[in-house]
């Protein structure tokens, strides 16, 4: 019995022990769960605070607000992502007052990008001082990628001495990242007209072996163009026509067109123009050949003639357009006659054997080459396609025939603004070819002044541009320009307002001072900046102190609920008559631009039925204009959102008439276009359908833009 009691006592003791252990485990588990929950709450709170800060940054970036200090204070936030987003915002705002604040953050490619965006806006002595400071002191102790990005960005604002310094320090580098950045820096210097013998020598050393030459090297060489050092190595350079990369061959063709060495360049250019497998190379070669004197070179003339009828529309249009720049005249020889007769046939298009796009281009080329003799074959009234009529009106002016004035002026129809604008352009071309005819000059001048009264942005802007031509006594137009400016309104008339402000500044007439000062009340920074520049020309004074530090733009859309619901990358499908183009949109790169594009596409069905109104072979295709002529938009403008991304092949950007004037128009690049970097908003990239992009023709329709994947 005692044993049983003892055993029972042990059982009870053990049971209590295990109960206590379980209790301890429960307590520990509860504490752990509580800590996890607390940590999750803390993490959620941190994420919420981060999101609130980023939203605040985006608001101030969009309204271009620096003065209140809020954005600058976040530059010192403990969250590195917040700090980075502030620097990113500076790259779009481009306010020069913040550039010194970036110096202790150079170990980041985003900072390099921001400096490259801001520095071109500071004074020249300050730019040179900044470049020296960066090159000789600050860049030594930063990581390679940030260093490389700074080297490239310095190409946007340095001078010849700066370029020499970069080559001195980095010209012997073995690091491919730094070498490529130095190459692109040389290209960016060259875009601004700055180059040196040492820079060309640096580029040339990458040409051997031929097939290892990066396309960026040939791009930099063609941006430099006609240079003695390139001339002395032309035979080596022309070997690049055998390079496997079409982007190399494409830029080689442009370079050979600039060099203009008939003995060495014509044969490789002819091969590229007729036989290259990539249409983009052939386009560039055809353009390049037109820089040469082709008289007596029947083989190349026949290359053009065959290209007029190419099955690739981009090649055919380029060949027709480029041939118009050759200045060849009918009667020079049999080959020239054949080519021009072929163009006449296309321009007449009696049986509609040719696409209207080819017909319009041929009419302009025939007008250039034949002058008054082309008048009889250009008949705008016989066609109903508006774009064709527009081009034919301009072609009529290019003939120089005084008989053309009657036909052109008959199209000054207020109810047809597109034709009205084209008629104005045609009249300007006509006057340029008849400068000594005072009656014609006065007639066109009066018609242009009348056009200022037409309530259409394209007509007014074109008229303003014409009045700025030295042919006319523009001072007589000051009062009409002031009257027109007083009646224009944002956002629809933004380009007309910019044009008139600019012209009034150049005319330097005191009558314009008050109307220019009144533009400070506009809620658009691009207009205010234009007025400041015009007043500086007019009076010599700086009126920037009279400009409000902050104003709410006419249009903002801070719909963060919608924006935050989107994925970082949103896939959309652009449906066209030629096929589908699939695009990835980058929310974090250009949030408000992407949101605007998506809302227009999905909530308003805005893009349905719109056309591609601008096609420049081997450059861009452009669409999204409800007017169809490049002058329309959604009824609002948004601010530019610049980024470190480069305009590679297939990049989707927003068109603009200057910083902060974007709307609904977008473009897609057909090849790399580095000169656009940092100047236009990138919203995404084509991931499927570049073959469709390259087939798009002028006036092709957009069926719809559909969101494939936006959330989740």
XYZ file of C-alpha atoms in Angstrom:
712
model
C 0.000 0.000 0.000
C 2.812 2.380 0.888
C 4.505 1.520 -2.400
C 1.378 2.350 -4.304
C 1.050 5.629 -2.440
C 4.660 6.443 -3.150
C 4.212 5.612 -6.789
C 1.044 7.711 -6.931
C 2.942 10.547 -5.292
C 5.632 10.320 -7.960
C 3.015 10.309 -10.688
C 1.390 13.388 -9.186
C 4.771 15.072 -8.857
C 5.682 14.285 -12.460
C 2.299 15.399 -13.653
C 2.715 18.751 -11.887
C 6.201 19.082 -13.320
C 5.014 18.530 -16.881
C 2.106 20.892 -16.295
C 4.526 23.572 -15.194
C 6.780 22.890 -18.194
C 3.777 23.145 -20.486
C 2.801 26.382 -18.793
C 6.306 27.720 -19.300
C 6.216 26.672 -22.938
C 2.831 28.324 -23.357
C 4.139 31.485 -21.731
C 7.266 31.454 -23.910
C 5.227 30.745 -27.038
C 2.841 33.555 -26.131
C 5.759 35.908 -25.545
C 7.318 34.854 -28.859
C 3.996 35.322 -30.662
C 3.563 38.680 -28.978
C 7.067 39.722 -30.004
C 6.399 38.552 -33.554
C 3.155 40.448 -33.607
C 4.859 43.515 -32.190
C 7.657 43.195 -34.761
C 5.080 42.887 -37.531
C 3.280 45.958 -36.240
C 6.580 47.819 -36.127
C 7.398 46.662 -39.659
C 3.947 47.670 -40.905
C 4.311 51.043 -39.225
C 7.748 51.520 -40.806
C 6.389 50.587 -44.222
C 3.467 52.954 -43.733
C 5.799 55.775 -42.712
C 8.030 55.023 -45.700
C 5.028 55.081 -48.017
C 3.824 58.374 -46.560
C 7.273 59.890 -47.067
C 7.525 58.648 -50.641
C 4.066 60.034 -51.398
C 5.146 63.363 -49.971
C 8.294 63.256 -52.135
C 6.233 62.513 -55.229
C 3.865 65.404 -54.479
C 6.737 67.841 -54.173
C 8.479 66.439 -57.220
C 5.295 66.886 -59.247
C 4.659 70.440 -58.019
C 8.390 71.316 -58.257
C 8.471 72.357 -54.595
C 11.902 72.893 -53.043
C 11.531 76.130 -51.094
C 9.624 74.758 -48.047
C 12.536 72.511 -47.021
C 10.438 69.346 -46.629
C 12.087 67.568 -49.548
C 15.558 68.580 -48.449
C 14.909 67.398 -44.883
C 14.115 63.905 -46.198
C 17.518 63.835 -47.840
C 18.786 63.085 -44.323
C 16.151 60.478 -43.447
C 17.359 57.267 -41.791
C 15.629 55.212 -44.502
C 18.050 54.799 -47.418
C 15.196 54.174 -49.865
C 13.599 57.491 -48.908
C 16.915 59.298 -49.317
C 17.405 57.708 -52.730
C 13.912 58.703 -53.831
C 14.622 62.330 -52.894
C 17.768 62.368 -55.036
C 15.782 60.755 -57.861
C 13.240 63.582 -57.559
C 15.998 66.182 -57.824
C 16.837 64.748 -61.262
C 13.397 65.776 -62.535
C 13.057 69.053 -60.648
C 16.557 70.177 -61.724
C 16.750 72.965 -59.143
C 20.337 74.223 -59.012
C 20.150 75.138 -55.315
C 20.399 71.489 -54.215
C 23.468 70.391 -56.143
C 25.909 70.928 -53.241
C 23.755 68.706 -51.029
C 24.558 65.718 -53.238
C 28.304 65.651 -52.717
C 28.283 63.331 -49.694
C 26.066 60.840 -51.569
C 28.254 60.236 -54.597
C 28.509 56.494 -53.923
C 25.238 55.971 -55.803
C 24.443 56.003 -59.524
C 21.188 57.894 -58.833
C 23.211 60.793 -57.421
C 25.361 60.835 -60.549
C 22.215 60.971 -62.673
C 20.824 63.884 -60.625
C 24.080 65.845 -60.957
C 24.051 65.302 -64.719
C 20.500 66.644 -64.877
C 21.117 69.717 -62.720
C 24.644 70.819 -63.658
C 23.851 72.045 -67.223
C 21.601 74.688 -65.618
C 24.284 76.342 -63.468
C 26.643 79.058 -64.740
C 29.559 78.070 -66.961
C 32.267 78.900 -64.380
C 30.344 76.851 -61.795
C 30.061 73.927 -64.225
C 33.796 73.896 -64.813
C 34.539 74.171 -61.098
C 32.116 71.331 -60.366
C 33.671 69.085 -63.018
C 37.193 69.707 -61.665
C 36.091 69.045 -58.097
C 34.438 65.765 -59.064
C 37.240 64.482 -61.285
C 40.272 65.327 -59.180
C 38.930 64.937 -55.651
C 35.511 63.440 -55.037
C 35.425 60.549 -57.513
C 38.546 58.805 -56.252
C 36.954 57.034 -53.310
C 33.565 55.948 -54.648
C 32.519 52.573 -56.028
C 33.140 51.694 -59.665
C 29.548 51.870 -60.904
C 28.899 55.273 -59.350
C 32.238 56.489 -60.694
C 31.368 55.227 -64.170
C 27.979 56.922 -64.130
C 29.551 60.225 -63.066
C 32.096 59.998 -65.884
C 29.267 59.704 -68.399
C 27.150 62.443 -66.797
C 30.069 64.893 -66.802
C 29.860 64.681 -70.584
C 26.617 66.671 -70.329
C 28.212 69.785 -68.809
C 32.027 69.710 -68.913
C 34.265 71.670 -71.323
C 37.220 70.666 -73.511
C 39.618 70.798 -70.573
C 37.280 68.537 -68.598
C 37.329 65.995 -71.416
C 41.130 66.096 -71.475
C 41.205 65.476 -67.706
C 38.856 62.483 -67.965
C 41.031 60.934 -70.669
C 44.163 61.584 -68.628
C 42.819 59.800 -65.562
C 40.674 57.045 -67.073
C 42.019 56.651 -70.608
C 44.120 53.601 -69.720
C 41.531 51.821 -67.578
C 41.049 48.086 -68.054
C 37.658 48.093 -66.365
C 35.029 47.571 -69.125
C 32.344 49.443 -67.158
C 34.504 52.549 -66.790
C 35.714 52.279 -70.399
C 32.159 52.169 -71.706
C 31.166 55.151 -69.551
C 34.118 57.155 -70.865
C 33.049 56.291 -74.416
C 29.527 57.551 -73.770
C 30.911 60.632 -72.030
C 32.893 61.415 -75.194
C 29.665 60.998 -77.177
C 27.798 63.381 -74.868
C 30.597 65.943 -75.178
C 30.383 65.558 -78.968
C 26.615 66.112 -78.966
C 27.434 69.511 -77.460
C 30.098 70.192 -80.112
C 33.106 69.418 -77.899
C 35.803 66.952 -78.948
C 39.576 66.527 -78.939
C 42.176 64.620 -80.910
C 42.857 62.489 -77.822
C 39.178 61.564 -77.552
C 39.111 60.269 -81.135
C 42.334 58.328 -80.577
C 40.815 56.746 -77.480
C 37.788 55.559 -79.473
C 39.803 54.276 -82.417
C 41.775 51.843 -80.276
C 38.573 49.825 -79.713
C 38.152 49.044 -83.411
C 40.632 46.167 -83.430
C 39.586 43.387 -83.633
C 36.652 44.561 -85.753
C 33.849 42.381 -84.415
C 34.612 43.202 -80.777
C 33.973 46.929 -81.291
C 31.100 48.110 -79.026
C 28.314 50.013 -80.773
C 28.801 52.873 -78.323
C 32.275 53.514 -79.783
C 30.893 53.913 -83.307
C 28.033 56.025 -81.973
C 30.567 58.357 -80.322
C 32.593 58.533 -83.549
C 29.552 59.454 -85.630
C 28.549 62.137 -83.117
C 32.048 63.597 -83.596
C 31.676 63.295 -87.362
C 34.000 65.048 -89.797
C 37.304 64.994 -87.921
C 40.932 64.908 -89.221
C 41.874 62.055 -86.890
C 38.950 59.963 -88.162
C 39.953 60.796 -91.759
C 43.425 59.409 -91.195
C 41.982 56.061 -90.042
C 39.074 55.787 -92.475
C 40.196 52.580 -94.143
C 40.289 50.837 -90.773
C 36.944 52.347 -89.730
C 35.170 51.219 -92.920
C 35.991 47.606 -92.064
C 33.193 47.863 -89.522
C 30.720 47.277 -92.358
C 31.381 43.561 -91.683
C 30.490 43.867 -87.988
C 27.805 41.423 -86.809
C 25.898 44.070 -84.822
C 23.525 46.128 -86.997
C 23.689 49.021 -84.497
C 27.410 49.281 -85.265
C 26.795 49.230 -89.034
C 23.932 51.714 -88.650
C 26.154 54.255 -86.882
C 29.013 53.538 -89.277
C 26.774 54.559 -92.185
C 25.939 57.859 -90.467
C 29.627 58.484 -89.758
C 30.646 57.846 -93.379
C 27.953 60.288 -94.493
C 29.450 63.007 -92.307
C 33.043 62.351 -93.337
C 32.286 62.786 -97.085
C 35.374 61.054 -98.411
C 34.239 59.844 -101.837
C 37.290 57.697 -102.489
C 36.988 55.606 -99.342
C 33.366 55.917 -98.179
C 31.131 55.614 -101.235
C 31.719 51.931 -101.936
C 30.989 50.693 -98.368
C 28.005 53.032 -98.144
C 26.638 51.668 -101.406
C 26.952 48.115 -100.065
C 25.217 49.027 -96.820
C 22.431 50.869 -98.655
C 21.573 48.047 -101.017
C 22.544 44.766 -99.422
C 22.513 45.034 -95.633
C 20.121 42.562 -94.021
C 18.891 45.088 -91.461
C 16.538 47.768 -92.838
C 17.744 50.288 -90.279
C 21.289 50.119 -91.646
C 19.993 50.637 -95.189
C 17.961 53.655 -94.038
C 21.013 55.308 -92.493
C 23.172 54.509 -95.527
C 20.635 56.022 -97.941
C 20.557 59.202 -95.854
C 24.356 59.277 -95.721
C 24.771 58.903 -99.491
C 22.671 62.020 -100.070
C 25.479 64.074 -98.471
C 27.719 63.327 -101.464
C 27.851 64.833 -104.933
C 26.368 61.952 -106.941
C 26.581 63.569 -110.365
C 28.037 60.983 -112.727
C 27.712 58.179 -110.194
C 25.031 56.207 -112.007
C 25.425 53.071 -109.882
C 24.388 54.836 -106.684
C 21.605 56.739 -108.439
C 20.180 53.392 -109.539
C 20.484 52.127 -105.947
C 18.105 54.932 -105.005
C 15.769 54.180 -107.905
C 15.479 50.541 -106.891
C 14.934 51.565 -103.264
C 11.959 53.767 -104.290
C 10.094 50.528 -104.915
C 11.390 48.574 -101.933
C 8.929 46.252 -100.253
C 10.006 47.818 -96.944
C 8.127 51.108 -96.628
C 10.735 52.596 -94.299
C 13.444 52.040 -96.909
C 11.287 53.365 -99.762
C 10.252 56.538 -97.916
C 13.820 57.219 -96.789
C 15.178 56.710 -100.315
C 12.616 59.134 -101.782
C 13.238 61.730 -99.081
C 17.047 61.435 -99.185
C 17.138 61.667 -102.991
C 15.529 65.091 -102.664
C 18.647 66.271 -100.828
C 21.027 65.278 -103.634
C 20.249 68.423 -105.679
C 20.403 66.408 -108.880
C 18.600 67.987 -111.833
C 16.665 66.405 -114.661
C 18.641 66.330 -117.884
C 22.014 65.704 -116.208
C 22.203 62.155 -117.548
C 20.113 59.095 -118.293
C 20.306 57.636 -114.767
C 19.165 60.876 -113.139
C 16.310 61.206 -115.645
C 15.148 57.651 -114.953
C 15.167 58.230 -111.186
C 13.251 61.508 -111.414
C 10.714 60.104 -113.903
C 10.157 57.247 -111.454
C 9.510 59.793 -108.710
C 7.088 61.709 -110.931
C 5.158 58.511 -111.504
C 4.877 57.926 -107.760
C 3.901 61.573 -107.151
C 1.153 61.441 -109.792
C -0.044 58.003 -108.611
C -2.617 57.909 -111.402
C -3.955 54.424 -110.764
C -3.292 54.358 -107.016
C -0.441 51.942 -107.627
C 1.487 53.409 -104.719
C 0.764 53.997 -101.067
C -0.216 57.596 -100.366
C 2.685 57.842 -97.915
C 5.101 57.273 -100.812
C 3.138 59.656 -103.029
C 3.353 62.537 -100.563
C 7.092 62.036 -100.060
C 7.669 61.807 -103.814
C 5.747 65.047 -104.416
C 8.019 66.925 -101.999
C 11.172 65.440 -103.537
C 10.052 66.227 -107.097
C 9.257 69.801 -106.000
C 12.762 70.147 -104.565
C 14.477 68.782 -107.680
C 12.305 70.159 -110.487
C 11.079 73.418 -109.015
C 8.380 75.157 -111.065
C 8.190 72.240 -113.513
C 6.726 70.086 -110.720
C 3.725 72.385 -110.237
C 1.643 70.586 -112.865
C 1.835 67.189 -111.165
C 0.970 68.268 -107.600
C -2.797 68.502 -107.178
C -4.021 68.516 -103.551
C -7.700 68.943 -104.452
C -7.831 65.547 -106.174
C -7.357 63.616 -102.940
C -9.350 63.159 -99.751
C -6.658 61.843 -97.411
C -5.963 64.804 -95.100
C -2.318 63.993 -94.416
C -1.660 63.622 -98.147
C -3.333 66.963 -98.846
C -1.194 68.612 -96.168
C 2.028 67.303 -97.690
C 0.977 68.284 -101.202
C 0.259 71.868 -100.101
C 3.764 72.113 -98.670
C 5.166 70.551 -101.852
C 3.382 73.180 -103.944
C 5.227 75.895 -102.044
C 8.516 74.099 -102.621
C 8.035 74.314 -106.387
C 8.501 78.074 -106.154
C 5.841 78.547 -108.814
C 3.923 81.781 -108.262
C 0.865 80.017 -109.652
C 0.909 77.913 -106.490
C -0.175 80.856 -104.318
C -3.745 80.723 -105.589
C -4.067 76.986 -104.906
C -2.452 77.254 -101.481
C -4.517 80.225 -100.267
C -7.728 78.465 -101.334
C -7.021 76.057 -98.471
C -6.976 78.774 -95.785
C -10.237 77.335 -94.485
C -11.018 78.009 -90.820
C -13.121 74.823 -90.638
C -10.090 72.724 -91.655
C -7.258 73.769 -89.326
C -4.917 70.990 -90.448
C -5.047 72.178 -94.057
C -4.876 75.808 -92.911
C -1.631 75.096 -91.070
C -0.175 73.191 -94.067
C -1.153 76.067 -96.378
C 0.784 78.478 -94.150
C 3.839 76.231 -94.334
C 3.445 76.013 -98.112
C 3.305 79.813 -98.388
C 6.497 80.170 -96.361
C 8.287 77.737 -98.683
C 6.993 79.725 -101.654
C 8.246 83.042 -100.246
C 11.670 81.580 -99.461
C 12.024 80.787 -103.159
C 10.785 84.226 -104.231
C 12.361 86.605 -101.725
C 12.603 89.400 -104.252
C 8.868 89.434 -105.040
C 7.575 92.147 -102.687
C 3.950 91.554 -103.663
C 4.187 87.854 -102.808
C 6.009 88.556 -99.550
C 3.386 91.100 -98.476
C 0.529 88.785 -99.449
C 1.924 85.937 -97.350
C 2.664 88.322 -94.481
C -0.931 89.557 -94.383
C -2.264 85.993 -94.547
C -0.003 85.064 -91.634
C -1.233 87.989 -89.520
C -4.820 86.894 -90.243
C -3.930 83.379 -89.093
C -3.146 84.741 -85.619
C -6.886 85.288 -85.212
C -7.767 81.645 -85.923
C -8.721 79.762 -82.788
C -6.406 76.806 -83.295
C -3.114 76.094 -81.549
C -1.401 74.605 -84.610
C -2.373 77.509 -86.873
C -1.284 80.170 -84.372
C 1.987 78.416 -83.546
C 2.816 77.973 -87.232
C 1.947 81.611 -87.976
C 4.196 82.737 -85.113
C 7.038 80.627 -86.440
C 6.619 82.136 -89.909
C 6.641 85.680 -88.512
C 10.019 84.990 -86.911
C 11.555 84.430 -90.354
C 13.966 87.168 -91.401
C 12.029 87.623 -94.658
C 9.365 89.618 -92.820
C 9.370 92.850 -90.862
C 8.152 91.161 -87.713
C 7.951 94.401 -85.684
C 4.682 95.172 -87.454
C 3.334 92.009 -85.890
C 3.993 92.993 -82.261
C 0.495 94.337 -81.543
C -1.299 91.393 -83.253
C 0.947 88.985 -81.333
C 0.148 90.713 -78.019
C -3.570 90.630 -78.790
C -3.430 86.922 -79.662
C -1.408 86.075 -76.555
C -3.984 87.755 -74.325
C -6.685 85.413 -75.661
C -4.841 82.102 -75.327
C -5.453 79.645 -72.481
C -3.687 76.719 -70.877
C -3.317 73.836 -71.338
C -4.594 73.552 -74.914
C -2.662 76.536 -76.265
C 0.625 75.912 -74.487
C 2.750 75.647 -77.643
C 1.219 78.803 -79.146
C 1.829 80.697 -75.897
C 5.445 79.519 -75.781
C 5.983 80.499 -79.413
C 4.587 84.013 -79.065
C 6.478 84.683 -75.826
C 9.736 83.571 -77.444
C 9.179 85.736 -80.532
C 8.254 88.813 -78.479
C 11.484 88.427 -76.539
C 13.576 88.210 -79.719
C 11.879 91.276 -81.221
C 12.893 93.346 -78.170
C 9.954 95.712 -78.521
C 8.994 97.567 -75.317
C 5.294 97.209 -76.122
C 5.558 93.554 -75.097
C 6.936 94.102 -71.588
C 3.636 94.209 -69.689
C 2.064 91.199 -71.421
C 5.228 89.206 -70.772
C 5.193 90.108 -67.076
C 1.542 89.052 -66.874
C 2.622 85.517 -67.802
C 4.039 85.153 -64.273
C 0.429 84.566 -63.192
C 0.167 81.431 -65.337
C 0.111 78.146 -63.447
C 2.634 76.503 -65.718
C 6.330 76.691 -65.002
C 7.360 76.229 -68.655
C 5.403 79.376 -69.565
C 6.873 81.338 -66.669
C 10.404 80.280 -67.598
C 9.754 81.278 -71.219
C 8.538 84.710 -70.044
C 11.628 85.143 -67.837
C 13.914 84.378 -70.801
C 11.973 86.730 -73.095
C 12.078 89.571 -70.584
C 15.813 89.049 -70.126
C 16.265 89.552 -73.877
C 13.898 92.507 -73.937
C 15.044 94.456 -70.888
C 18.323 92.875 -69.822
C 16.870 92.385 -66.333
C 16.330 89.238 -64.282
C 12.732 89.021 -63.050
C 12.990 85.649 -61.313
C 12.426 87.274 -57.894
C 8.912 88.226 -59.042
C 7.964 84.631 -59.775
C 6.014 82.796 -57.047
C 8.065 80.093 -55.357
C 5.152 77.723 -55.349
C 1.903 77.273 -57.195
C -0.382 74.321 -57.737
C -0.202 73.258 -61.387
C -3.421 73.365 -63.394
C -3.628 69.584 -63.294
C -2.466 67.110 -60.663
C -3.627 63.601 -59.896
C -2.420 62.379 -56.514
C -4.488 59.187 -56.645
C -2.134 57.173 -54.464
C -4.761 54.540 -53.748
C -4.812 53.668 -57.440
C -1.053 54.058 -57.817
C -0.226 51.854 -54.829
C -2.553 49.138 -56.089
C -0.410 48.687 -59.206
C 2.452 46.258 -59.613
C 5.944 47.689 -60.029
C 5.796 46.520 -63.652
C 2.480 46.675 -65.498
C 2.079 44.796 -68.759
C -0.145 46.262 -71.478
C -1.007 45.248 -75.033
C -1.092 47.848 -77.788
C -3.366 46.466 -80.493
C -2.777 47.840 -83.992
C -3.745 47.041 -87.541
C -0.252 45.559 -88.024
C -0.375 43.334 -84.940
C 0.080 43.516 -81.181
C 2.846 45.272 -79.287
C 3.361 44.143 -75.674
C 4.847 46.764 -73.359
C 6.048 46.672 -69.762
C 5.342 49.953 -67.957
C 7.622 50.960 -65.068
C 5.595 52.432 -62.214
C 8.548 53.327 -60.007
C 10.428 55.010 -62.847
C 7.657 57.451 -63.823
C 4.688 56.970 -61.451
C 2.409 59.837 -62.491
C 3.180 59.398 -66.182
C 2.414 55.684 -66.038
C -0.776 56.322 -64.059
C -1.918 58.943 -66.576
C -1.241 56.564 -69.472
C -3.102 53.705 -67.794
C -6.108 55.809 -66.833
C -6.385 57.215 -70.352
C -6.198 53.705 -71.782
C -8.463 51.868 -69.349
C -10.892 54.360 -67.835
C -11.467 56.618 -70.825
C -10.678 54.330 -73.760
C -8.765 57.359 -74.982
C -6.443 55.621 -77.431
C -9.076 53.639 -79.323
C -9.036 54.607 -82.975
C -6.178 57.094 -82.716
C -3.399 56.984 -85.291
C 0.366 56.998 -85.456
C 0.752 60.519 -86.783
C 4.548 60.626 -86.955
C 6.943 58.031 -88.352
C 10.654 58.762 -88.676
C 12.356 55.621 -90.035
C 14.971 54.224 -87.667
C 14.087 56.790 -85.033
C 10.570 56.652 -83.588
C 6.947 55.900 -84.249
C 4.638 58.330 -82.444
C 0.924 58.232 -81.648
C -1.696 59.117 -79.070
C -2.894 62.432 -80.501
C -6.704 62.840 -80.738
C -6.241 65.489 -83.459
C -4.000 63.237 -85.507
C -1.531 65.960 -86.463
C 0.790 66.131 -83.453
C -0.905 69.138 -81.839
C -3.458 67.434 -79.611
C -3.601 66.018 -76.111
C -5.887 64.781 -73.343
C -6.914 68.244 -72.122
C -4.199 68.472 -69.482
C -0.412 68.392 -69.170
C 1.743 66.567 -66.646
C 5.264 67.107 -65.395
C 8.339 65.392 -66.827
C 9.668 62.431 -64.851
C 13.254 61.952 -65.985
C 15.173 58.811 -65.089
C 18.627 57.208 -65.435
C 17.204 54.721 -67.950
C 18.561 54.987 -71.478
C 16.591 55.171 -74.713
C 17.483 51.739 -76.037
C 15.639 49.977 -78.847
C 11.940 49.660 -77.986
C 11.800 52.234 -75.203
C 8.429 53.940 -74.752
C 8.626 57.648 -73.992
C 6.224 60.559 -73.713
C 6.364 63.298 -76.345
C 6.528 66.903 -75.190
C 6.999 70.459 -76.412
C 9.487 71.143 -73.631
C 9.944 70.173 -70.018
C 6.721 69.564 -68.058
C 4.401 69.613 -71.091
C 3.673 65.887 -71.524
C 0.170 64.655 -72.311
C -1.161 61.621 -74.161
C 1.316 61.387 -77.039
C 3.887 58.604 -76.778
C 6.685 57.281 -78.967
C 8.617 54.024 -79.376
C 12.284 54.012 -80.419
C 13.385 51.741 -83.270
C 17.059 51.816 -82.291
C 19.185 53.267 -79.460
C 18.835 57.076 -79.223
C 21.223 58.269 -76.473
C 20.651 61.953 -77.263
C 17.136 61.586 -75.792
C 18.412 60.332 -72.417
C 17.375 62.523 -69.507
C 15.346 64.798 -71.808
C 12.149 62.779 -72.221
C 10.110 60.695 -69.796
C 10.512 56.928 -70.195
C 7.421 54.968 -69.152
C 8.306 51.477 -70.341
C 9.769 49.142 -72.926
C 8.500 46.844 -75.666
C 8.955 43.224 -74.580
C 7.260 41.640 -77.582
C 6.320 42.977 -81.005
C 9.261 45.067 -82.217
C 8.601 43.537 -85.631
C 5.171 45.196 -85.450
C 6.718 48.507 -84.358
C 8.920 48.405 -87.449
C 5.929 47.745 -89.734
C 3.809 50.652 -88.473
C 3.092 53.213 -91.161
C 1.864 56.799 -91.075
C -1.830 57.009 -90.090
C -2.040 53.346 -88.994
C -4.707 53.022 -86.318
C -4.551 51.905 -82.713
C -7.431 49.517 -82.043
C -6.986 49.670 -78.272
C -4.527 49.560 -75.391
C -5.445 46.831 -72.925
C -3.996 46.107 -69.505
C -2.813 42.494 -69.330
C -1.508 42.516 -65.777
C -1.612 45.509 -63.450
C -2.225 44.200 -59.925
C -1.336 41.258 -57.767
